[in-house]
PDB file of C-alpha atoms and ligand atoms in Angstrom:
ATOM      1  CA  MET A   1     -66.672  89.413  79.707  1.00 95.00           C
ATOM      2  CA  ASP A   2     -66.094  93.006  78.646  1.00 97.00           C
ATOM      3  CA  ASP A   3     -62.735  94.138  77.261  1.00 98.00           C
ATOM      4  CA  ALA A   4     -61.234  94.994  80.644  1.00 98.00           C
ATOM      5  CA  GLU A   5     -62.282  91.723  82.273  1.00 98.00           C
ATOM      6  CA  ALA A   6     -61.228  89.732  79.208  1.00 98.00           C
ATOM      7  CA  ALA A   7     -57.754  91.307  79.239  1.00 98.00           C
ATOM      8  CA  ASP A   8     -57.205  90.472  82.907  1.00 98.00           C
ATOM      9  CA  THR A   9     -58.685  86.981  82.612  1.00 98.00           C
ATOM     10  CA  VAL A  10     -56.900  85.982  79.403  1.00 98.00           C
ATOM     11  CA  ASP A  11     -53.567  87.165  80.790  1.00 98.00           C
ATOM     12  CA  LEU A  12     -54.127  85.172  83.991  1.00 98.00           C
ATOM     13  CA  ALA A  13     -55.467  82.135  82.116  1.00 98.00           C
ATOM     14  CA  ILE A  14     -52.428  81.960  79.857  1.00 98.00           C
ATOM     15  CA  ARG A  15     -50.092  82.300  82.838  1.00 97.00           C
ATOM     16  CA  THR A  16     -52.122  79.537  84.545  1.00 97.00           C
ATOM     17  CA  GLY A  17     -51.432  77.276  81.575  1.00 97.00           C
ATOM     18  CA  TYR A  18     -54.340  77.700  79.142  1.00 98.00           C
ATOM     19  CA  ARG A  19     -53.370  77.757  75.484  1.00 98.00           C
ATOM     20  CA  LEU A  20     -56.758  77.731  73.716  1.00 98.00           C
ATOM     21  CA  ILE A  21     -58.612  81.057  73.829  1.00 98.00           C
ATOM     22  CA  ASP A  22     -62.139  81.248  72.399  1.00 98.00           C
ATOM     23  CA  THR A  23     -63.762  84.579  71.568  1.00 98.00           C
ATOM     24  CA  ALA A  24     -66.222  85.963  69.001  1.00 98.00           C
ATOM     25  CA  GLU A  25     -67.245  89.145  67.245  1.00 97.00           C
ATOM     26  CA  ASN A  26     -70.490  88.805  69.186  1.00 96.00           C
ATOM     27  CA  TYR A  27     -68.771  88.875  72.592  1.00 97.00           C
ATOM     28  CA  ARG A  28     -67.406  92.365  71.816  1.00 97.00           C
ATOM     29  CA  ASN A  29     -64.210  91.645  73.724  1.00 98.00           C
ATOM     30  CA  GLU A  30     -61.708  90.739  70.996  1.00 98.00           C
ATOM     31  CA  SER A  31     -59.609  93.801  71.759  1.00 98.00           C
ATOM     32  CA  GLY A  32     -59.484  92.833  75.462  1.00 98.00           C
ATOM     33  CA  VAL A  33     -58.538  89.273  74.519  1.00 98.00           C
ATOM     34  CA  GLY A  34     -55.719  90.629  72.340  1.00 98.00           C
ATOM     35  CA  GLU A  35     -54.535  92.841  75.191  1.00 98.00           C
ATOM     36  CA  GLY A  36     -54.490  89.820  77.545  1.00 98.00           C
ATOM     37  CA  ILE A  37     -52.488  87.777  75.031  1.00 98.00           C
ATOM     38  CA  ARG A  38     -49.882  90.529  74.700  1.00 98.00           C
ATOM     39  CA  ARG A  39     -49.676  91.069  78.463  1.00 98.00           C
ATOM     40  CA  SER A  40     -49.078  87.352  79.090  1.00 98.00           C
ATOM     41  CA  GLY A  41     -45.835  87.532  77.131  1.00 96.00           C
ATOM     42  CA  ILE A  42     -46.342  84.023  75.739  1.00 96.00           C
ATOM     43  CA  PRO A  43     -45.124  83.623  72.128  1.00 97.00           C
ATOM     44  CA  ARG A  44     -48.014  83.836  69.685  1.00 96.00           C
ATOM     45  CA  GLU A  45     -47.257  80.451  68.116  1.00 97.00           C
ATOM     46  CA  GLU A  46     -47.847  78.667  71.436  1.00 98.00           C
ATOM     47  CA  LEU A  47     -51.465  79.833  71.516  1.00 98.00           C
ATOM     48  CA  PHE A  48     -54.544  78.570  69.694  1.00 98.00           C
ATOM     49  CA  VAL A  49     -56.897  81.517  69.190  1.00 98.00           C
ATOM     50  CA  THR A  50     -60.459  81.018  67.961  1.00 98.00           C
ATOM     51  CA  THR A  51     -62.931  83.681  66.918  1.00 98.00           C
ATOM     52  CA  LYS A  52     -66.327  83.665  65.173  1.00 98.00           C
ATOM     53  CA  PHE A  53     -68.315  86.029  62.976  1.00 97.00           C
ATOM     54  CA  ASN A  54     -71.966  87.058  62.892  1.00 95.00           C
ATOM     55  CA  ARG A  55     -74.701  86.727  60.292  1.00 89.00           C
ATOM     56  CA  GLU A  56     -73.775  89.978  58.544  1.00 87.00           C
ATOM     57  CA  HIS A  57     -70.799  88.326  56.803  1.00 82.00           C
ATOM     58  CA  PRO A  58     -71.804  85.143  54.937  1.00 79.00           C
ATOM     59  CA  SER A  59     -70.273  86.079  51.544  1.00 86.00           C
ATOM     60  CA  ARG A  60     -66.644  85.445  50.616  1.00 87.00           C
ATOM     61  CA  ASP A  61     -65.808  89.162  50.740  1.00 92.00           C
ATOM     62  CA  GLY A  62     -67.805  89.460  53.933  1.00 95.00           C
ATOM     63  CA  VAL A  63     -65.824  86.706  55.623  1.00 97.00           C
ATOM     64  CA  LEU A  64     -62.563  88.392  54.617  1.00 97.00           C
ATOM     65  CA  ARG A  65     -63.779  91.700  56.069  1.00 97.00           C
ATOM     66  CA  ALA A  66     -64.967  89.966  59.253  1.00 97.00           C
ATOM     67  CA  PHE A  67     -61.549  88.319  59.619  1.00 98.00           C
ATOM     68  CA  GLU A  68     -59.747  91.620  59.059  1.00 98.00           C
ATOM     69  CA  THR A  69     -61.853  93.358  61.710  1.00 98.00           C
ATOM     70  CA  SER A  70     -61.389  90.555  64.273  1.00 98.00           C
ATOM     71  CA  ALA A  71     -57.673  90.174  63.593  1.00 98.00           C
ATOM     72  CA  GLY A  72     -57.260  93.950  63.894  1.00 98.00           C
ATOM     73  CA  LEU A  73     -59.028  94.042  67.260  1.00 98.00           C
ATOM     74  CA  LEU A  74     -57.075  91.004  68.494  1.00 98.00           C
ATOM     75  CA  GLY A  75     -53.823  92.479  67.183  1.00 98.00           C
ATOM     76  CA  LEU A  76     -53.006  89.191  65.449  1.00 98.00           C
ATOM     77  CA  GLU A  77     -51.823  88.477  61.921  1.00 98.00           C
ATOM     78  CA  TYR A  78     -53.595  85.134  61.791  1.00 98.00           C
ATOM     79  CA  VAL A  79     -56.176  83.240  63.839  1.00 98.00           C
ATOM     80  CA  ASP A  80     -55.905  79.520  64.472  1.00 98.00           C
ATOM     81  CA  LEU A  81     -59.580  78.756  64.002  1.00 98.00           C
ATOM     82  CA  LEU A  82     -62.350  80.885  62.490  1.00 98.00           C
ATOM     83  CA  LEU A  83     -65.946  79.755  62.987  1.00 98.00           C
ATOM     84  CA  VAL A  84     -69.222  80.677  61.335  1.00 98.00           C
ATOM     85  CA  HIS A  85     -71.003  81.453  64.617  1.00 98.00           C
ATOM     86  CA  TRP A  86     -74.477  80.289  63.547  1.00 97.00           C
ATOM     87  CA  PRO A  87     -75.623  78.696  60.275  1.00 96.00           C
ATOM     88  CA  ASN A  88     -78.585  81.081  59.846  1.00 95.00           C
ATOM     89  CA  PRO A  89     -80.112  78.775  57.205  1.00 94.00           C
ATOM     90  CA  ASP A  90     -82.771  81.421  56.468  1.00 93.00           C
ATOM     91  CA  GLN A  91     -80.007  83.274  54.609  1.00 93.00           C
ATOM     92  CA  GLY A  92     -79.148  80.169  52.569  1.00 91.00           C
ATOM     93  CA  ARG A  93     -75.445  81.066  52.752  1.00 94.00           C
ATOM     94  CA  HIS A  94     -74.110  78.707  55.395  1.00 96.00           C
ATOM     95  CA  VAL A  95     -72.070  76.826  52.780  1.00 97.00           C
ATOM     96  CA  GLU A  96     -70.685  80.000  51.202  1.00 96.00           C
ATOM     97  CA  ALA A  97     -69.589  81.259  54.632  1.00 97.00           C
ATOM     98  CA  VAL A  98     -67.484  78.130  55.131  1.00 97.00           C
ATOM     99  CA  GLU A  99     -66.042  78.510  51.615  1.00 97.00           C
ATOM    100  CA  GLY A 100     -65.006  82.020  52.639  1.00 97.00           C
ATOM    101  CA  ILE A 101     -63.072  80.631  55.600  1.00 98.00           C
ATOM    102  CA  ALA A 102     -61.440  77.949  53.430  1.00 98.00           C
ATOM    103  CA  ALA A 103     -60.202  80.754  51.123  1.00 97.00           C
ATOM    104  CA  LEU A 104     -58.600  82.460  54.139  1.00 98.00           C
ATOM    105  CA  VAL A 105     -56.842  79.201  55.042  1.00 98.00           C
ATOM    106  CA  GLU A 106     -55.373  79.131  51.531  1.00 98.00           C
ATOM    107  CA  GLN A 107     -54.060  82.654  52.096  1.00 97.00           C
ATOM    108  CA  GLY A 108     -52.459  81.659  55.406  1.00 98.00           C
ATOM    109  CA  LEU A 109     -54.653  84.046  57.418  1.00 98.00           C
ATOM    110  CA  VAL A 110     -56.533  81.276  59.233  1.00 98.00           C
ATOM    111  CA  ARG A 111     -55.209  77.839  60.149  1.00 98.00           C
ATOM    112  CA  ALA A 112     -58.410  75.814  60.505  1.00 98.00           C
ATOM    113  CA  VAL A 113     -61.956  75.939  59.132  1.00 98.00           C
ATOM    114  CA  GLY A 114     -64.780  75.814  61.625  1.00 98.00           C
ATOM    115  CA  THR A 115     -68.496  75.986  62.044  1.00 98.00           C
ATOM    116  CA  SER A 116     -70.560  76.466  65.154  1.00 98.00           C
ATOM    117  CA  ASN A 117     -74.070  75.257  65.835  1.00 98.00           C
ATOM    118  CA  TYR A 118     -74.226  73.486  62.458  1.00 98.00           C
ATOM    119  CA  LYS A 119     -76.554  70.488  62.498  1.00 98.00           C
ATOM    120  CA  PRO A 120     -75.557  67.347  60.584  1.00 98.00           C
ATOM    121  CA  ALA A 121     -77.849  68.459  57.716  1.00 98.00           C
ATOM    122  CA  HIS A 122     -76.016  71.796  57.451  1.00 98.00           C
ATOM    123  CA  LEU A 123     -72.646  70.050  57.629  1.00 98.00           C
ATOM    124  CA  GLN A 124     -73.686  67.586  54.942  1.00 98.00           C
ATOM    125  CA  GLN A 125     -74.335  70.496  52.566  1.00 98.00           C
ATOM    126  CA  VAL A 126     -70.854  71.841  53.327  1.00 98.00           C
ATOM    127  CA  ILE A 127     -69.323  68.401  52.753  1.00 98.00           C
ATOM    128  CA  ASP A 128     -71.245  68.029  49.490  1.00 98.00           C
ATOM    129  CA  ALA A 129     -69.613  71.287  48.370  1.00 98.00           C
ATOM    130  CA  GLY A 130     -66.198  69.677  48.931  1.00 98.00           C
ATOM    131  CA  ILE A 131     -65.159  71.062  52.326  1.00 98.00           C
ATOM    132  CA  ILE A 132     -64.911  69.126  55.582  1.00 98.00           C
ATOM    133  CA  PRO A 133     -64.749  71.589  58.483  1.00 98.00           C
ATOM    134  CA  ASP A 134     -62.001  70.838  60.990  1.00 98.00           C
ATOM    135  CA  VAL A 135     -64.235  71.671  63.958  1.00 98.00           C
ATOM    136  CA  ASN A 136     -67.933  72.046  64.768  1.00 98.00           C
ATOM    137  CA  GLN A 137     -68.593  73.776  68.077  1.00 98.00           C
ATOM    138  CA  ILE A 138     -71.964  72.884  69.613  1.00 98.00           C
ATOM    139  CA  GLN A 139     -73.809  73.194  72.892  1.00 96.00           C
ATOM    140  CA  LEU A 140     -72.853  69.986  74.677  1.00 96.00           C
ATOM    141  CA  ASP A 141     -72.814  68.776  78.270  1.00 95.00           C
ATOM    142  CA  PRO A 142     -73.916  65.607  80.087  1.00 94.00           C
ATOM    143  CA  GLN A 143     -77.546  66.745  80.011  1.00 92.00           C
ATOM    144  CA  ARG A 144     -77.236  67.503  76.299  1.00 93.00           C
ATOM    145  CA  PRO A 145     -74.842  64.783  75.093  1.00 93.00           C
ATOM    146  CA  ARG A 146     -75.680  65.277  71.387  1.00 94.00           C
ATOM    147  CA  ILE A 147     -74.960  61.642  70.529  1.00 94.00           C
ATOM    148  CA  ALA A 148     -76.168  61.785  66.910  1.00 96.00           C
ATOM    149  CA  GLU A 149     -74.207  64.964  66.210  1.00 98.00           C
ATOM    150  CA  ARG A 150     -71.026  63.500  67.688  1.00 98.00           C
ATOM    151  CA  ALA A 151     -71.414  60.329  65.631  1.00 98.00           C
ATOM    152  CA  PHE A 152     -71.751  62.434  62.471  1.00 98.00           C
ATOM    153  CA  HIS A 153     -68.649  64.441  63.370  1.00 98.00           C
ATOM    154  CA  ASP A 154     -66.655  61.268  64.093  1.00 98.00           C
ATOM    155  CA  GLU A 155     -67.715  59.707  60.810  1.00 98.00           C
ATOM    156  CA  HIS A 156     -66.283  62.710  58.945  1.00 98.00           C
ATOM    157  CA  GLY A 157     -63.239  63.430  61.115  1.00 98.00           C
ATOM    158  CA  ILE A 158     -64.672  66.698  62.462  1.00 98.00           C
ATOM    159  CA  VAL A 159     -63.527  67.663  65.974  1.00 98.00           C
ATOM    160  CA  THR A 160     -66.401  68.277  68.385  1.00 98.00           C
ATOM    161  CA  GLN A 161     -65.997  71.337  70.587  1.00 98.00           C
ATOM    162  CA  SER A 162     -68.399  71.730  73.500  1.00 98.00           C
ATOM    163  CA  TRP A 163     -69.735  75.194  74.274  1.00 97.00           C
ATOM    164  CA  SER A 164     -71.148  75.762  77.758  1.00 96.00           C
ATOM    165  CA  PRO A 165     -69.550  72.461  78.770  1.00 97.00           C
ATOM    166  CA  LEU A 166     -70.634  72.983  82.387  1.00 96.00           C
ATOM    167  CA  GLY A 167     -74.288  73.340  81.472  1.00 92.00           C
ATOM    168  CA  GLN A 168     -74.611  77.083  82.036  1.00 84.00           C
ATOM    169  CA  GLY A 169     -76.057  77.027  85.519  1.00 77.00           C
ATOM    170  CA  SER A 170     -78.666  74.375  84.716  1.00 82.00           C
ATOM    171  CA  GLY A 171     -78.019  72.549  87.986  1.00 89.00           C
ATOM    172  CA  LEU A 172     -75.688  70.019  86.373  1.00 93.00           C
ATOM    173  CA  LEU A 173     -72.969  70.638  88.966  1.00 95.00           C
ATOM    174  CA  ASP A 174     -75.431  69.818  91.776  1.00 94.00           C
ATOM    175  CA  GLU A 175     -76.573  66.529  90.236  1.00 94.00           C
ATOM    176  CA  PRO A 176     -76.096  63.778  92.861  1.00 94.00           C
ATOM    177  CA  ALA A 177     -74.400  61.468  90.341  1.00 94.00           C
ATOM    178  CA  VAL A 178     -71.802  64.120  89.518  1.00 96.00           C
ATOM    179  CA  VAL A 179     -71.297  65.144  93.146  1.00 97.00           C
ATOM    180  CA  ALA A 180     -70.779  61.504  94.224  1.00 97.00           C
ATOM    181  CA  ILE A 181     -68.115  60.902  91.573  1.00 98.00           C
ATOM    182  CA  ALA A 182     -66.409  64.168  92.502  1.00 98.00           C
ATOM    183  CA  GLU A 183     -66.286  63.148  96.151  1.00 98.00           C
ATOM    184  CA  ALA A 184     -64.901  59.714  95.264  1.00 97.00           C
ATOM    185  CA  HIS A 185     -61.989  61.326  93.385  1.00 97.00           C
ATOM    186  CA  GLY A 186     -61.459  64.276  95.731  1.00 97.00           C
ATOM    187  CA  ARG A 187     -62.334  66.592  92.840  1.00 98.00           C
ATOM    188  CA  THR A 188     -65.028  69.170  92.147  1.00 98.00           C
ATOM    189  CA  PRO A 189     -68.197  68.494  90.115  1.00 97.00           C
ATOM    190  CA  ALA A 190     -66.922  70.847  87.390  1.00 98.00           C
ATOM    191  CA  GLN A 191     -63.741  68.789  87.087  1.00 98.00           C
ATOM    192  CA  VAL A 192     -65.780  65.603  86.706  1.00 98.00           C
ATOM    193  CA  VAL A 193     -67.881  67.166  83.947  1.00 97.00           C
ATOM    194  CA  LEU A 194     -64.855  68.531  82.109  1.00 98.00           C
ATOM    195  CA  ARG A 195     -63.182  65.141  82.391  1.00 98.00           C
ATOM    196  CA  TRP A 196     -66.345  63.568  80.927  1.00 97.00           C
ATOM    197  CA  HIS A 197     -65.835  65.749  77.830  1.00 97.00           C
ATOM    198  CA  VAL A 198     -62.105  65.251  77.466  1.00 97.00           C
ATOM    199  CA  GLN A 199     -62.149  61.508  78.074  1.00 97.00           C
ATOM    200  CA  GLN A 200     -64.593  61.095  75.196  1.00 96.00           C
ATOM    201  CA  GLY A 201     -62.511  63.151  72.782  1.00 97.00           C
ATOM    202  CA  MET A 202     -64.454  66.403  72.947  1.00 98.00           C
ATOM    203  CA  VAL A 203     -62.734  69.769  73.343  1.00 98.00           C
ATOM    204  CA  ALA A 204     -64.327  71.643  76.235  1.00 98.00           C
ATOM    205  CA  ILE A 205     -64.088  75.430  76.409  1.00 97.00           C
ATOM    206  CA  PRO A 206     -65.210  76.331  79.945  1.00 97.00           C
ATOM    207  CA  LYS A 207     -65.566  80.014  80.741  1.00 95.00           C
ATOM    208  CA  SER A 208     -64.536  81.375  84.102  1.00 96.00           C
ATOM    209  CA  ALA A 209     -63.395  84.768  85.325  1.00 94.00           C
ATOM    210  CA  ASN A 210     -62.591  83.389  88.766  1.00 96.00           C
ATOM    211  CA  PRO A 211     -58.868  82.620  89.348  1.00 97.00           C
ATOM    212  CA  GLU A 212     -59.534  79.558  91.525  1.00 97.00           C
ATOM    213  CA  ARG A 213     -62.003  78.063  89.068  1.00 97.00           C
ATOM    214  CA  LEU A 214     -59.693  78.855  86.134  1.00 97.00           C
ATOM    215  CA  ALA A 215     -56.973  76.747  87.776  1.00 97.00           C
ATOM    216  CA  GLN A 216     -59.434  74.025  88.772  1.00 98.00           C
ATOM    217  CA  ASN A 217     -60.873  73.709  85.252  1.00 98.00           C
ATOM    218  CA  LEU A 218     -57.431  73.073  83.797  1.00 97.00           C
ATOM    219  CA  ASP A 219     -56.418  70.542  86.421  1.00 97.00           C
ATOM    220  CA  ILE A 220     -58.237  67.561  84.920  1.00 97.00           C
ATOM    221  CA  PHE A 221     -55.543  65.663  83.063  1.00 95.00           C
ATOM    222  CA  ASP A 222     -54.436  63.376  85.880  1.00 94.00           C
ATOM    223  CA  VAL A 223     -57.829  61.963  86.787  1.00 94.00           C
ATOM    224  CA  GLU A 224     -59.532  59.070  84.995  1.00 96.00           C
ATOM    225  CA  LEU A 225     -63.249  58.259  85.192  1.00 97.00           C
ATOM    226  CA  SER A 226     -64.131  54.570  85.133  1.00 97.00           C
ATOM    227  CA  GLY A 227     -66.590  53.092  82.643  1.00 95.00           C
ATOM    228  CA  ALA A 228     -69.178  52.877  85.420  1.00 95.00           C
ATOM    229  CA  GLU A 229     -68.669  56.527  86.315  1.00 96.00           C
ATOM    230  CA  LEU A 230     -69.013  57.636  82.699  1.00 94.00           C
ATOM    231  CA  ALA A 231     -72.177  55.545  82.496  1.00 91.00           C
ATOM    232  CA  ALA A 232     -73.558  57.218  85.638  1.00 92.00           C
ATOM    233  CA  VAL A 233     -72.970  60.625  84.062  1.00 91.00           C
ATOM    234  CA  HIS A 234     -74.610  59.435  80.821  1.00 84.00           C
ATOM    235  CA  THR A 235     -77.874  58.845  82.613  1.00 79.00           C
ATOM    236  CA  LEU A 236     -78.210  62.624  83.039  1.00 81.00           C
ATOM    237  CA  ASP A 237     -79.236  62.657  79.399  1.00 75.00           C
ATOM    238  CA  SER A 238     -82.637  61.499  80.596  1.00 66.00           C
ATOM    239  CA  CYS A 239     -83.557  65.028  81.724  1.00 63.00           C
ATOM    240  CA  ARG A 240     -83.789  66.036  78.024  1.00 63.00           C
ATOM    241  CA  ALA A 241     -82.506  69.552  78.525  1.00 75.00           C
ATOM    242  CA  ASP A 242     -83.270  71.981  75.713  1.00 85.00           C
ATOM    243  CA  VAL A 243     -80.713  72.683  73.035  1.00 89.00           C
ATOM    244  CA  VAL A 244     -80.759  75.998  71.172  1.00 89.00           C
ATOM    245  CA  ASP A 245     -82.271  75.238  67.738  1.00 90.00           C
ATOM    246  CA  SER A 246     -79.955  76.648  65.076  1.00 94.00           C
ATOM    247  CA  ASP A 247     -82.670  76.420  62.411  1.00 90.00           C
ATOM    248  CA  GLU A 248     -84.605  78.983  64.440  1.00 89.00           C
ATOM    249  CA  PHE A 249     -81.960  81.062  66.235  1.00 91.00           C
ATOM    250  CA  GLY A 250     -78.788  82.761  65.085  1.00 94.00           C
ATOM    251  CA  HIS A 251     -76.966  86.083  65.101  1.00 95.00           C
TER     252      HIS A 251
HETATM  253  P1  LIG B 301     -67.389  82.183  86.934  1.00 88.53           P
HETATM  254  O1  LIG B 301     -66.933  82.969  85.731  1.00 88.53           O
HETATM  255  O2  LIG B 301     -67.848  83.054  88.047  1.00 88.53           O
HETATM  256  O3  LIG B 301     -66.383  81.138  87.367  1.00 88.53           O
HETATM  257  P2  LIG B 301     -70.246  77.334  80.821  1.00 88.53           P
HETATM  258  O4  LIG B 301     -68.792  77.388  80.401  1.00 88.53           O
HETATM  259  O5  LIG B 301     -70.832  75.962  80.855  1.00 88.53           O
HETATM  260  O6  LIG B 301     -71.105  78.289  80.002  1.00 88.53           O
HETATM  261  O7  LIG B 301     -70.347  77.838  82.320  1.00 88.53           O
HETATM  262  C1  LIG B 301     -69.808  79.046  82.654  1.00 88.53           C
HETATM  263  C2  LIG B 301     -70.327  79.407  84.014  1.00 88.53           C
HETATM  264  O8  LIG B 301     -69.908  78.442  84.971  1.00 88.53           O
HETATM  265  C3  LIG B 301     -69.786  80.729  84.462  1.00 88.53           C
HETATM  266  O9  LIG B 301     -70.855  81.413  85.040  1.00 88.53           O
HETATM  267  C4  LIG B 301     -68.713  80.406  85.485  1.00 88.53           C
HETATM  268  O10 LIG B 301     -68.727  81.373  86.502  1.00 88.53           O
HETATM  269  C5  LIG B 301     -69.165  79.061  86.015  1.00 88.53           C
HETATM  270  N1  LIG B 301     -68.017  78.203  86.319  1.00 88.53           N
HETATM  271  C6  LIG B 301     -66.887  78.066  85.607  1.00 88.53           C
HETATM  272  N2  LIG B 301     -66.068  77.166  86.171  1.00 88.53           N
HETATM  273  C7  LIG B 301     -66.691  76.710  87.275  1.00 88.53           C
HETATM  274  C8  LIG B 301     -66.353  75.762  88.285  1.00 88.53           C
HETATM  275  N3  LIG B 301     -65.200  75.108  88.259  1.00 88.53           N
HETATM  276  N4  LIG B 301     -67.263  75.547  89.276  1.00 88.53           N
HETATM  277  C9  LIG B 301     -68.424  76.213  89.318  1.00 88.53           C
HETATM  278  N5  LIG B 301     -68.802  77.114  88.383  1.00 88.53           N
HETATM  279  C10 LIG B 301     -67.946  77.365  87.381  1.00 88.53           C
END
């Protein structure tokens, strides 16, 4: 979303009931997100605002500068969660970047330390340096269930956040197994998929600019999938959808 669309959507989303807003330097819409937050009129402390920084900022000073730029655009004094957007292991600074965020937490500028797209091997290096990130945000949906990554996160008390939880137009929402469960509950396929995330303890961050779908994606807390239904969704793993390889890609 560009700034204008982000402002309208964030304002509407907050008034619809959303409290977690996820943006990034790379989305180039932090100022629109900030505008939407102000327009909504909701007190700052009721929101959980996440942003992320790019590969230009892996040093401690760099992370501070990245925070200052993002916070300035958002119009916020602190952010709830700051993520290293990609590990970029070619730079060899994916541990230092997390240390930079931890220093901001000590200064009260950031409330939680996060990584994004870190593999267990990257996280282990961070843990060996004495920091356990609060959150790792990874590409995760029923076709990419990331079982090994989730087990690693659970072992270390790291919250798993799912980016592109609806599978980014990969046909997931047309899968017969998902459609059948949706029909059985009188819900939409997207609601079934989001419920699949939430019921297993993941934090899903679906993106929508459409008012109806925004409301629909939030309305998932009074439906419960059975063990058999979760198992039916699990079988979608068998399609072996590609996951972006964070040893190869990053920005
Ligand atoms: P739109 O913004 O027009 O609603 P993901 O979060 O997995 O990356 O998927 C985001 C995409 O899924 C967006 O293109 C969004 O389009 C679409 N989307 C979001 N919510 C729903 C929904 N409830 N049903 C169908 N498509 C959705």
